[in-house]
mmCIF file of C-alpha atoms in Angstrom:
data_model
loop_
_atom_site.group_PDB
_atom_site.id
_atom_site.type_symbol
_atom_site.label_atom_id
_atom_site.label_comp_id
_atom_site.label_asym_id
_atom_site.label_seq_id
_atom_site.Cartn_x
_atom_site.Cartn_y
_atom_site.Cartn_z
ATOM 1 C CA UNK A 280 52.912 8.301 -23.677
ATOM 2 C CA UNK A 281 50.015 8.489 -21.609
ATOM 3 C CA UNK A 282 49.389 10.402 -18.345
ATOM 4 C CA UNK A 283 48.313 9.923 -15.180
ATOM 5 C CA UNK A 284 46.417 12.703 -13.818
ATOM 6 C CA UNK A 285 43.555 13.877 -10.834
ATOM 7 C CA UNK A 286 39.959 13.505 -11.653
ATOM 8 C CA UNK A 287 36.953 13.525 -9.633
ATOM 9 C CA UNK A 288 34.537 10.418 -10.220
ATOM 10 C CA UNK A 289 31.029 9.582 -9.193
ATOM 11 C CA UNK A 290 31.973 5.836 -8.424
ATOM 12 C CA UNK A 291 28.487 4.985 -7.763
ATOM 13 C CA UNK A 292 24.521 6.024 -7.595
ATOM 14 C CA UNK A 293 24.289 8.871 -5.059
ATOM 15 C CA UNK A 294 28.002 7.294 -3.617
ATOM 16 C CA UNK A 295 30.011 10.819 -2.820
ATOM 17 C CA UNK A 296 32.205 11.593 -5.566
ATOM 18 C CA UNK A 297 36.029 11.111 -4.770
ATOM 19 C CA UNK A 298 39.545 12.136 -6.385
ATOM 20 C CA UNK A 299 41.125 9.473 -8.272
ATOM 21 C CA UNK A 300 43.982 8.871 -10.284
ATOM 22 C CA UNK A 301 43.291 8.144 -13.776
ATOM 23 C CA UNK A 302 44.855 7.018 -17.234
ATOM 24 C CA UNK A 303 44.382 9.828 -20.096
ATOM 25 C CA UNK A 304 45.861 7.932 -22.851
ATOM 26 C CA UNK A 305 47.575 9.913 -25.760
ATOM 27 C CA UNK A 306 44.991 11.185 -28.554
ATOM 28 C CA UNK A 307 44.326 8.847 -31.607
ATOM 29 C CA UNK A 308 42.954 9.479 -35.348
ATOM 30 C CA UNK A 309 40.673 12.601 -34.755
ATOM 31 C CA UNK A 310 41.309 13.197 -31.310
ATOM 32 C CA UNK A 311 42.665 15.729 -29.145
ATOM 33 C CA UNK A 312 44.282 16.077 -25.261
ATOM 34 C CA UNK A 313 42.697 19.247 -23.708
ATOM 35 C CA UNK A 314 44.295 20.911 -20.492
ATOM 36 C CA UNK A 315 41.715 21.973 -17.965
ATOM 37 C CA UNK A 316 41.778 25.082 -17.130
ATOM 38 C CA UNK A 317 38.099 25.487 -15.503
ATOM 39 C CA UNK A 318 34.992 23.870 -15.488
ATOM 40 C CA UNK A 319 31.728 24.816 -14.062
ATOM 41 C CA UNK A 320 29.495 22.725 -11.662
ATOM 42 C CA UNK A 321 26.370 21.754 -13.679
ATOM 43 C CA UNK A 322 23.049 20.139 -12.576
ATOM 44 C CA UNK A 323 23.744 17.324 -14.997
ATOM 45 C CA UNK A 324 26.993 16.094 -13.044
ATOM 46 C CA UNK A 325 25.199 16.058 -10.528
ATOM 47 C CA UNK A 326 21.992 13.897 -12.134
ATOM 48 C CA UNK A 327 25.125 11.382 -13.072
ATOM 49 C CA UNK A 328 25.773 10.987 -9.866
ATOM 50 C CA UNK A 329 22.648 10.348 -8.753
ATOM 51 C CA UNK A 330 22.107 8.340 -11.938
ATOM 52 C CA UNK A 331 19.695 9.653 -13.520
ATOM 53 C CA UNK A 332 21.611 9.848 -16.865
ATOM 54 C CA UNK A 333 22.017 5.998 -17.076
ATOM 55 C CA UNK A 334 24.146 3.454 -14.607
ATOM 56 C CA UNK A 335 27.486 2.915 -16.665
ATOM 57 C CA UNK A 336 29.705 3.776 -13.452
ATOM 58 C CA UNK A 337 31.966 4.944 -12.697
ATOM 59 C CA UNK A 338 31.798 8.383 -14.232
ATOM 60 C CA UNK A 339 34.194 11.310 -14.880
ATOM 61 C CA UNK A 340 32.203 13.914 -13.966
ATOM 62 C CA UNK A 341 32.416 17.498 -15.202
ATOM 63 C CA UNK A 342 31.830 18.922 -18.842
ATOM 64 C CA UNK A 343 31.281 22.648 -18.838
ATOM 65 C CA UNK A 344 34.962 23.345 -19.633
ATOM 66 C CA UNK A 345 37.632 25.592 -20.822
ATOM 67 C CA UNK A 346 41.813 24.485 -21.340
ATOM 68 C CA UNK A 347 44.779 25.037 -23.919
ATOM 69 C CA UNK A 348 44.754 21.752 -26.373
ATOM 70 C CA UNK A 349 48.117 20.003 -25.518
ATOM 71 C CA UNK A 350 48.174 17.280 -28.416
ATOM 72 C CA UNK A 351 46.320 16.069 -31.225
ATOM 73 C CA UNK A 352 45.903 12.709 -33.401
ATOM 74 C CA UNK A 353 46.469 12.266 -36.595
ATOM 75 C CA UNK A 354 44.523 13.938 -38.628
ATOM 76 C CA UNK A 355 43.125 16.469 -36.354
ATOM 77 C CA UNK A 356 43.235 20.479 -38.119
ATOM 78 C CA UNK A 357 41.268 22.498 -36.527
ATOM 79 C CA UNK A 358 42.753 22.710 -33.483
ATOM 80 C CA UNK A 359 46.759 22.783 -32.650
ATOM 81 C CA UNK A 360 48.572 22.587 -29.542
ATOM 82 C CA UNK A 361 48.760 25.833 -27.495
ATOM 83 C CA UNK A 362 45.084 27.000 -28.675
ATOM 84 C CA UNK A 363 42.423 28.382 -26.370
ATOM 85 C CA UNK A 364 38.935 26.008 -26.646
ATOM 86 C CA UNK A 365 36.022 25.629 -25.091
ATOM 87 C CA UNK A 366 34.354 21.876 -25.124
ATOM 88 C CA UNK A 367 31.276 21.123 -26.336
ATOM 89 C CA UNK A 368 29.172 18.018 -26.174
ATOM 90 C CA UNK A 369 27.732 18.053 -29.874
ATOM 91 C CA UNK A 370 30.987 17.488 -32.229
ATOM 92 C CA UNK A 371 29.213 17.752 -35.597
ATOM 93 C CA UNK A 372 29.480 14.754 -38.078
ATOM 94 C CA UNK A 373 29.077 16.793 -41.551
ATOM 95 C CA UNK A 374 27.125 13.839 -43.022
ATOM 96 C CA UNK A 375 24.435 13.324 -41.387
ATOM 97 C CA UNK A 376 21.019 13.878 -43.021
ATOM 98 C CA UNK A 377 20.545 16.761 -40.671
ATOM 99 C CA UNK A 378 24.399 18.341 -41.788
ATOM 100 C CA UNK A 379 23.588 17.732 -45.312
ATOM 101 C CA UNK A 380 20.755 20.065 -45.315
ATOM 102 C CA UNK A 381 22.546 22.676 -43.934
ATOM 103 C CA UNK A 382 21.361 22.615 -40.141
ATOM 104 C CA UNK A 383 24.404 21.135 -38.468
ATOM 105 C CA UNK A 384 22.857 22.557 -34.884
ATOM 106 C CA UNK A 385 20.651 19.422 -35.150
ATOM 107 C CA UNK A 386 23.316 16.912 -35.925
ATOM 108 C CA UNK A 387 22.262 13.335 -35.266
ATOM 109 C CA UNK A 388 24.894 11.819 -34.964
ATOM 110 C CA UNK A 389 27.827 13.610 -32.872
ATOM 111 C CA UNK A 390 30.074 11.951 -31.867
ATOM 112 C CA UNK A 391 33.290 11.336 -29.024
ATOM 113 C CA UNK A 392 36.602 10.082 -28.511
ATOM 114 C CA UNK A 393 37.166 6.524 -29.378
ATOM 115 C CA UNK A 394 39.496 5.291 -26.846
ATOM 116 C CA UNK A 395 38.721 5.373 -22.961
ATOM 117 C CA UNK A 396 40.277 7.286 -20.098
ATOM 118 C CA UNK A 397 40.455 4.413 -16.961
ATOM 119 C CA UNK A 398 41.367 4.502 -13.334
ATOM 120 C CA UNK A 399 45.011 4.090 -12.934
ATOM 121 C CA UNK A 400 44.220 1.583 -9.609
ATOM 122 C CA UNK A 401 42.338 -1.176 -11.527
ATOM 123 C CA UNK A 402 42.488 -0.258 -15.315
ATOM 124 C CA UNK A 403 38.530 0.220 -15.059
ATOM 125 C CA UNK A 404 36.915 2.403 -17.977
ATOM 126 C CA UNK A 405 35.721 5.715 -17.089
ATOM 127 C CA UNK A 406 32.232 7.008 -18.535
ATOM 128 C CA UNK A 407 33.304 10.982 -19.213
ATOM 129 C CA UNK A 408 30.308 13.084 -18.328
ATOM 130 C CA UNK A 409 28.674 14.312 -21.678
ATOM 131 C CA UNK A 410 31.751 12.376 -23.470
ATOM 132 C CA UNK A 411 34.412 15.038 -22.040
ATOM 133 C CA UNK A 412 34.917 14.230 -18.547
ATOM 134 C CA UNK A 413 36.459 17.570 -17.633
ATOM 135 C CA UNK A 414 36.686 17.440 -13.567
ATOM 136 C CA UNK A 415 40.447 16.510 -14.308
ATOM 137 C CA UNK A 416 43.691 18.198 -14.971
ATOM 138 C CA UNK A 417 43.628 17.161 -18.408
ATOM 139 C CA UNK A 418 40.986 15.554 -20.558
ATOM 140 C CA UNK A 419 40.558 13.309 -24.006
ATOM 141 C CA UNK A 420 37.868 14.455 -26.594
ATOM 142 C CA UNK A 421 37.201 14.301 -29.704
ATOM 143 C CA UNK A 422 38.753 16.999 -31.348
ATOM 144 C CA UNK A 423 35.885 18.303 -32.769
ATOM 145 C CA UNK A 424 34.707 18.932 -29.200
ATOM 146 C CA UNK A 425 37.369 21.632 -28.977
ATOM 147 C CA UNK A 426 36.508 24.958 -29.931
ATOM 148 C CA UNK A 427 38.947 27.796 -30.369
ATOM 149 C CA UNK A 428 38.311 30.925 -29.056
ATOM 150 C CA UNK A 429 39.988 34.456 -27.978
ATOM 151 C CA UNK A 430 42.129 33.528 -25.406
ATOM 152 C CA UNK A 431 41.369 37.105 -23.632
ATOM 153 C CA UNK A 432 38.526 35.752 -21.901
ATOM 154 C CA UNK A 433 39.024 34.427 -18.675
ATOM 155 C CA UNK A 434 38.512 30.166 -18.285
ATOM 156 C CA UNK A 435 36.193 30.141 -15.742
ATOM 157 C CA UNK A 436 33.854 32.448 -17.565
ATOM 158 C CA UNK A 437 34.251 30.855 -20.924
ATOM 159 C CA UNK A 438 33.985 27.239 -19.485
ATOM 160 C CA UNK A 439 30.156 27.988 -19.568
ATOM 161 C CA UNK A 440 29.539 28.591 -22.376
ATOM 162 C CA UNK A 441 30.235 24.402 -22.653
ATOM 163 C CA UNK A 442 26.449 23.770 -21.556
ATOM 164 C CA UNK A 443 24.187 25.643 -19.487
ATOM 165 C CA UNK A 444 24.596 29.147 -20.316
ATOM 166 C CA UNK A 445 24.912 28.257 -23.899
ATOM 167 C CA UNK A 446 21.836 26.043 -23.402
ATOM 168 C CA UNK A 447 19.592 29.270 -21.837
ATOM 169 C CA UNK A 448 20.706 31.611 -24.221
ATOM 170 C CA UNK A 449 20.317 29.639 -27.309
ATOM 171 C CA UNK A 450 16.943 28.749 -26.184
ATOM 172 C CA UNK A 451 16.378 32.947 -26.827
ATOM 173 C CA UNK A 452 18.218 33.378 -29.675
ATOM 174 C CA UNK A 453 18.132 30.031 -32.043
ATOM 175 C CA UNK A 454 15.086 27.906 -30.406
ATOM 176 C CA UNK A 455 12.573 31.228 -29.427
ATOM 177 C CA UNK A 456 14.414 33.526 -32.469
ATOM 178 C CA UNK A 457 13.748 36.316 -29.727
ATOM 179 C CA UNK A 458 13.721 39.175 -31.850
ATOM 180 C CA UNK A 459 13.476 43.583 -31.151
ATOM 181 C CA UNK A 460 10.031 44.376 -29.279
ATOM 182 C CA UNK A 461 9.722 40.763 -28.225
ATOM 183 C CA UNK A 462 7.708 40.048 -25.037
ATOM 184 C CA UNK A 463 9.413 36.675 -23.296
ATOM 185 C CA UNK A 464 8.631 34.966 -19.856
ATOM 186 C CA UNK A 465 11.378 32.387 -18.401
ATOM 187 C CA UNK A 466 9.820 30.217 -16.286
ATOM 188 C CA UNK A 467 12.651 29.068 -13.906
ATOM 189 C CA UNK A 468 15.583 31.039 -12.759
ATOM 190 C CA UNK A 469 18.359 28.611 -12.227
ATOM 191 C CA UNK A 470 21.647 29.205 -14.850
ATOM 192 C CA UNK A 471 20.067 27.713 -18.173
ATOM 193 C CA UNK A 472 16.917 30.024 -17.021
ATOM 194 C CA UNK A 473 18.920 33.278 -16.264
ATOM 195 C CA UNK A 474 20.849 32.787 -19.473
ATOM 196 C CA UNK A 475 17.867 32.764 -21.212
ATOM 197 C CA UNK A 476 16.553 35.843 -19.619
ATOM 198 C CA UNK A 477 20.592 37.055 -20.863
ATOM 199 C CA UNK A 478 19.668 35.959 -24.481
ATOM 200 C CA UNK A 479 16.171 38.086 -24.597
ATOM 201 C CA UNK A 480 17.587 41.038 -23.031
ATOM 202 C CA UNK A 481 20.323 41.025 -25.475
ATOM 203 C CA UNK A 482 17.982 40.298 -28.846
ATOM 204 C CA UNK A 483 16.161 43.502 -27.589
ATOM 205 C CA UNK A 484 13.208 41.875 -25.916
ATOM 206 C CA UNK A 485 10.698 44.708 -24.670
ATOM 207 C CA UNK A 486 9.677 43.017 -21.032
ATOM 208 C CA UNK A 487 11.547 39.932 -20.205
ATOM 209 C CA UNK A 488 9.187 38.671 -17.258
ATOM 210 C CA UNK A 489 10.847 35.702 -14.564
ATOM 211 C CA UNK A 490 9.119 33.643 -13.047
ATOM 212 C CA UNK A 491 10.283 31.697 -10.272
ATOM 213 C CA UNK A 492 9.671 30.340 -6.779
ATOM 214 C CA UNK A 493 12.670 31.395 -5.168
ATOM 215 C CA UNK A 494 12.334 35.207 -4.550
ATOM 216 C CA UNK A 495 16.724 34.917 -4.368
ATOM 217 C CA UNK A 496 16.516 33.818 -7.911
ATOM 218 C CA UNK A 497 14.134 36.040 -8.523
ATOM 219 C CA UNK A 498 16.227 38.820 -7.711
ATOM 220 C CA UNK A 499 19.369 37.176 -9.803
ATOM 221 C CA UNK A 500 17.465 37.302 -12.834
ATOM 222 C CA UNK A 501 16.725 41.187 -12.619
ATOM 223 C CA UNK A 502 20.394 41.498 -12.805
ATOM 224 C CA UNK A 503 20.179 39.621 -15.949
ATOM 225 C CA UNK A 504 18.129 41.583 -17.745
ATOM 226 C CA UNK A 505 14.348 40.562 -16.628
ATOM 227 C CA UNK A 506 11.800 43.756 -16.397
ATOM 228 C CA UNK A 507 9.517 41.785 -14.435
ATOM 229 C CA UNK A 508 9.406 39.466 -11.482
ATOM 230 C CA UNK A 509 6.685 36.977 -10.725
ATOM 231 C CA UNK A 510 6.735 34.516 -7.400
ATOM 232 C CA UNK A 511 5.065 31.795 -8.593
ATOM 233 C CA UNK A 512 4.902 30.860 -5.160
ATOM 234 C CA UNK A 513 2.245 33.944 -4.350
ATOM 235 C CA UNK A 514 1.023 34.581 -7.606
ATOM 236 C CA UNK A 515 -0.621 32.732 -10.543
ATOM 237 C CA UNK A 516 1.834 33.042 -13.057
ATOM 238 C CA UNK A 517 -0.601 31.952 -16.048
ATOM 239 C CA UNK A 518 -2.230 35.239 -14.946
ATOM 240 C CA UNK A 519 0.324 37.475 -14.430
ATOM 241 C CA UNK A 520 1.795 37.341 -17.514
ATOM 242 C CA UNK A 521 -1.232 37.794 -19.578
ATOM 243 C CA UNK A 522 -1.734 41.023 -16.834
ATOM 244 C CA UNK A 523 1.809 41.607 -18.127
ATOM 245 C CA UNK A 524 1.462 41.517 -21.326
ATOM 246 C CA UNK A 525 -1.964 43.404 -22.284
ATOM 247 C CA UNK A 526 -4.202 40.403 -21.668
ATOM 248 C CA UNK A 527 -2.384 38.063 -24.519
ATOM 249 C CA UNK A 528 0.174 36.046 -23.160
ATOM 250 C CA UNK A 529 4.210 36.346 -24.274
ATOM 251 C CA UNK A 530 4.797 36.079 -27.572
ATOM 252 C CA UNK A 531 7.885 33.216 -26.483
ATOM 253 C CA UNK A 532 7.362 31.549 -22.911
ATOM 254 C CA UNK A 533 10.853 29.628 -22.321
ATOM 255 C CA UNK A 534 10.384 26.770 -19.833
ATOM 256 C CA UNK A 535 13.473 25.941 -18.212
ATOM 257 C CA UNK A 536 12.261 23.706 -15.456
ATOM 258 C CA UNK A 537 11.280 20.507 -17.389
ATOM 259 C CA UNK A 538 7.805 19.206 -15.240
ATOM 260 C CA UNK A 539 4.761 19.272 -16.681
ATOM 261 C CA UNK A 540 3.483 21.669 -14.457
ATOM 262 C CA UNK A 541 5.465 24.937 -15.661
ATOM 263 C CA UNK A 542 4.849 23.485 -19.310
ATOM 264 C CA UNK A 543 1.453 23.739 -18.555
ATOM 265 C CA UNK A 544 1.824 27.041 -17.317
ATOM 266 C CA UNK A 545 3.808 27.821 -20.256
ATOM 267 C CA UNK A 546 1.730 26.410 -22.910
ATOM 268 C CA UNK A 547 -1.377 28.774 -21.640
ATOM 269 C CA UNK A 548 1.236 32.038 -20.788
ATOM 270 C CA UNK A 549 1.633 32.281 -24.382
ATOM 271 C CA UNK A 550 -0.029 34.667 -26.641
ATOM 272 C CA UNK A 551 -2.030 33.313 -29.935
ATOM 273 C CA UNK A 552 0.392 32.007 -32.361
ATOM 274 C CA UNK A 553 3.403 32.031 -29.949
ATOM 275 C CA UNK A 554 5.995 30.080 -29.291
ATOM 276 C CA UNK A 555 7.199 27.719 -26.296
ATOM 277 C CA UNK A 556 10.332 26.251 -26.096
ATOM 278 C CA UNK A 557 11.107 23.242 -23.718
ATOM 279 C CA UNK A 558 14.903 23.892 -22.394
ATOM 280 C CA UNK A 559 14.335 22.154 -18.970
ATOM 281 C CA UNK A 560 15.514 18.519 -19.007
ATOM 282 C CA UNK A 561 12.667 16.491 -17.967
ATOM 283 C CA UNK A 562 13.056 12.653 -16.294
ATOM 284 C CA UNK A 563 12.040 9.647 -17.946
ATOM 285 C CA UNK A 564 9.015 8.751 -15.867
ATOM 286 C CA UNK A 565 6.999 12.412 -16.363
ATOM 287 C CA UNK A 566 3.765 12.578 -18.535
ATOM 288 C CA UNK A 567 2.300 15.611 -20.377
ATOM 289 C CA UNK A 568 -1.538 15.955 -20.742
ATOM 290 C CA UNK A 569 -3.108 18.761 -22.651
ATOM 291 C CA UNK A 570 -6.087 19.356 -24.481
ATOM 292 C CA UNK A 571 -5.710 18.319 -28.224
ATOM 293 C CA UNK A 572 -8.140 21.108 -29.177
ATOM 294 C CA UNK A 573 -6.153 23.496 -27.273
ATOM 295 C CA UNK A 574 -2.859 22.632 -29.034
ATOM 296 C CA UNK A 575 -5.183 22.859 -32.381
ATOM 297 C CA UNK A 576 -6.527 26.274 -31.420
ATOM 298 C CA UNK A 577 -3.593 28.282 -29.904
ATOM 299 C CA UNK A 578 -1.481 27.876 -33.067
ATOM 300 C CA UNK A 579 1.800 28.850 -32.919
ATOM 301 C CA UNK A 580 5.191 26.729 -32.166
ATOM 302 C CA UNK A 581 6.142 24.326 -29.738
ATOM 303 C CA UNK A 582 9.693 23.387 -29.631
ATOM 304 C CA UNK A 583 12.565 21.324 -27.913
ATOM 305 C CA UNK A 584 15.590 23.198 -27.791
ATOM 306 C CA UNK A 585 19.124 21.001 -27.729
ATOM 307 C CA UNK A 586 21.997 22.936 -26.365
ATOM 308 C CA UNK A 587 20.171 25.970 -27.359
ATOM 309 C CA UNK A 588 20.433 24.546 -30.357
ATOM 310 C CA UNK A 589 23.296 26.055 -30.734
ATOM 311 C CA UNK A 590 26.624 25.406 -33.398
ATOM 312 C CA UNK A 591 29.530 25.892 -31.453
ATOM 313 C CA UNK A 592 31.775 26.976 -33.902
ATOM 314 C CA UNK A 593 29.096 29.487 -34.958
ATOM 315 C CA UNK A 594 28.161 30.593 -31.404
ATOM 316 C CA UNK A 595 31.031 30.386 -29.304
ATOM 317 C CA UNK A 596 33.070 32.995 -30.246
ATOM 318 C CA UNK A 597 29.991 35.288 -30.675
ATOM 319 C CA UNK A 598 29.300 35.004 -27.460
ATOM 320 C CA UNK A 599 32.646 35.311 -26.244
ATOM 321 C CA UNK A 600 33.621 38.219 -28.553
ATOM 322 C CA UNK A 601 30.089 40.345 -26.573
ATOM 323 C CA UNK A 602 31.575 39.336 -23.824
ATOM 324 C CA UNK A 603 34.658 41.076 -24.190
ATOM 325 C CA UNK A 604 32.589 43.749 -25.802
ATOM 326 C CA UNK A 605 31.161 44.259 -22.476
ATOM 327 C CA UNK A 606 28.177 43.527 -23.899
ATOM 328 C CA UNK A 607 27.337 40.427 -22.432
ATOM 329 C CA UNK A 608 28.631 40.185 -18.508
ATOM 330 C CA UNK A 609 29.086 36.165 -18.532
ATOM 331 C CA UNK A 610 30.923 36.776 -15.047
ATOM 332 C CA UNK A 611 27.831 37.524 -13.619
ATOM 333 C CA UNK A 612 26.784 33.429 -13.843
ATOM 334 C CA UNK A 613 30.057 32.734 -11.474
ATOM 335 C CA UNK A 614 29.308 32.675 -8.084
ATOM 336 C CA UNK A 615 32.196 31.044 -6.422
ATOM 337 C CA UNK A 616 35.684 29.730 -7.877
ATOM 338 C CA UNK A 617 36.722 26.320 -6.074
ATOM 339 C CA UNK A 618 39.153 23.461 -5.944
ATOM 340 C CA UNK A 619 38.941 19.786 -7.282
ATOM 341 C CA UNK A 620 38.143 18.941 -4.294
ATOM 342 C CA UNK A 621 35.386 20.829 -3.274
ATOM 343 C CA UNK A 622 32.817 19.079 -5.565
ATOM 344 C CA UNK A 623 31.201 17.518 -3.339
ATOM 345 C CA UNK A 624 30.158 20.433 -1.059
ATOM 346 C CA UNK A 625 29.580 22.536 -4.713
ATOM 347 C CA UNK A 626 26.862 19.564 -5.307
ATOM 348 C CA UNK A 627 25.356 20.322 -1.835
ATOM 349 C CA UNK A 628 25.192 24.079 -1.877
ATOM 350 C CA UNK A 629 23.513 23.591 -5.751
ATOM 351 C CA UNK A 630 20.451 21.442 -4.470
ATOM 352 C CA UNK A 631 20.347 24.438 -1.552
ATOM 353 C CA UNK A 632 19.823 27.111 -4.149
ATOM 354 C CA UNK A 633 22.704 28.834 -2.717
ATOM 355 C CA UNK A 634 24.696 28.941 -5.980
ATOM 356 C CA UNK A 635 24.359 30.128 -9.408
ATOM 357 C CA UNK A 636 27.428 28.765 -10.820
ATOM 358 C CA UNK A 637 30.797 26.979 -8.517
ATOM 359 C CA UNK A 638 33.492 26.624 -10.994
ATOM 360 C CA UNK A 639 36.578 24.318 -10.195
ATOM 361 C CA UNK A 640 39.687 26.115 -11.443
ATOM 362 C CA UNK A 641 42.319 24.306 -11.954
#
């Protein structure tokens, strides 16, 4: 049968978001009921709410997510009741061009569940955030969204790996292929940026330089694994890197802004033959200008990096298993825990810069 449960929805552009009662219907062919146990607070709820994502209100905010699967369609095998997952937001097809040649990470046509979860007041469909919609006690994905993992890591701390952090440090490891002796600059400190400062630390970068406005952040990222600090604010960072970096530029400059500005400043912080990747998510309206004979001339790589172009069921339980190695302290992207209903105020104290990560345990 289904369920009613609590979920928080954006009900409108920039409208604050509210609790609601809504209708999580029981999974179909392919399709899975997940049990939310955390989910983290992610700049992309809040560009929903604001609607910069698109205007199909109301949404079900909240994707970054960890639960125990509670049922499953027909069909469904990975996954069983009473397992451990993570969501993700890119459920491989396996036969799409891009899955055929063996580079599922790029998979063009992922997909979500079919049927809709709807407010129990009016029967209205809901528009899940990222097609999992995980602000709620329990959610309805596709089952390929779910991905099983050890269940010895804590939910609020695997929950991130759903997006940003997984975003940041595949942007090291898969987009940049941040390898031993590596120098990198992250330009842009926020969670994606601080996870990718994580991910070059760990492939054995030799200087990891941050670069930032926000001498707070700045200071964050040194706990992540950054050698050097630049306030972008004071300092040009163009120049400091190169000073940085024996007059050549980083061999991978990871821009996790998204303005044409710090790609700019990117594009020019690299060495000859380098490599930029483009993790910050940029809005519709911005331009990029750059000299044609400077792309020509600077050689090298310049790349968009989806979801760190990561492969969840590849990259998940990696990442989890370090963690529990100690090798990778994912804690350290939690700043608070909070309630359902504290959402709002989570949004407020993220545009502030206060937070790294709130996470709503559940």
């Amino acid at each position: 049968m289904a369920q009613e449960v609590r979920g928080v929805i954006a009900p409108g552009k920039d409208e604050p978001v509210r609790i609601e009662t809504i209708v999580v219907p029981d999974p179909g062919p392919g399709e899975a009921v997940v049990k939310i146990q955390a989910c983290g607070v992610c700049h992309t709820d809040l560009h929903y709410k604001q609607g910069g994502i698109s205007d199909d209100y109301p949404f079900l905010l909240g994707h970054e997510a960890a639960g125990v699967v509670e049922s499953v369609g027909a069909g469904v095998t990975d996954v069983a009741p009473g397992d451990f997952v993570i969501l993700n937001w890119r459920a491989v097809c396996g036969s799409c061009r891009a899955c055929l040649r063996g580079r599922p990470w790029y998979c063009f046509d992922t997909h979500n569940a079919e049927q809709k979860m709807t407010l129990a007041s009016t029967g209205q469909e809901l528009s899940p955030a990222l097609g999992i919609g995980a602000f709620a006690e329990k959610t309805l994905v596709a089952a390929g969204q779910c991905t099983k993992v050890d269940p010895a890591v804590p939910a609020e701390v695997a929950g991130l790996l759903g997006c940003g952090v997984m975003a940041g440090i595949g942007a090291a490891l898969n987009t940049g292929n941040v390898t031993r002796g590596d120098t990198v600059a992250v330009i842009g400190c926020g969670g994606v940026g601080d996870a990718a400062i994580a991910g070059a630390h760990l492939a054995g970068a030799s200087k990891v330089i941050a670069v930032d406005i926000d001498a707070r952040k700045l200071e964050t990222a040194r706990g992540m694994g950054a050698t050097h600090t630049v306030n972008s604010r004071e300092t040009d960072p163009v120049e400091a890197i190169r000073e940085l970096t024996g007059g050549f530029g980083a061999d991978v400059v990871i821009e996790a802004v998204g303005r044409p500005e710090t790609y700019r400043q990117a594009f020019y912080a690299r060495d000859l033959a380098g490599t930029v990747v483009l993790v910050g998510v940029p809005t519709p309206e911005m331009k990029l200008e750059l000299p044609l004979l400077d792309v020509f001339g600077r050689g090298g790589s310049l790349k968009s990096s989806w979801y760190g172009d990561c492969l969840p069921s590849r990259d998940f339980p990696m990442l989890v298993d370090l963690h529990l190695q100690g090798r990778l302290d994912l804690g350290k992207f939690v700043t608070e825990t909070i309630r359902l209903d504290e959402v709002e105020q989570a949004f407020d104290r993220m545009h502030a810069g206060d937070v790294l990560r709130s996470v709503v345990v559940l």
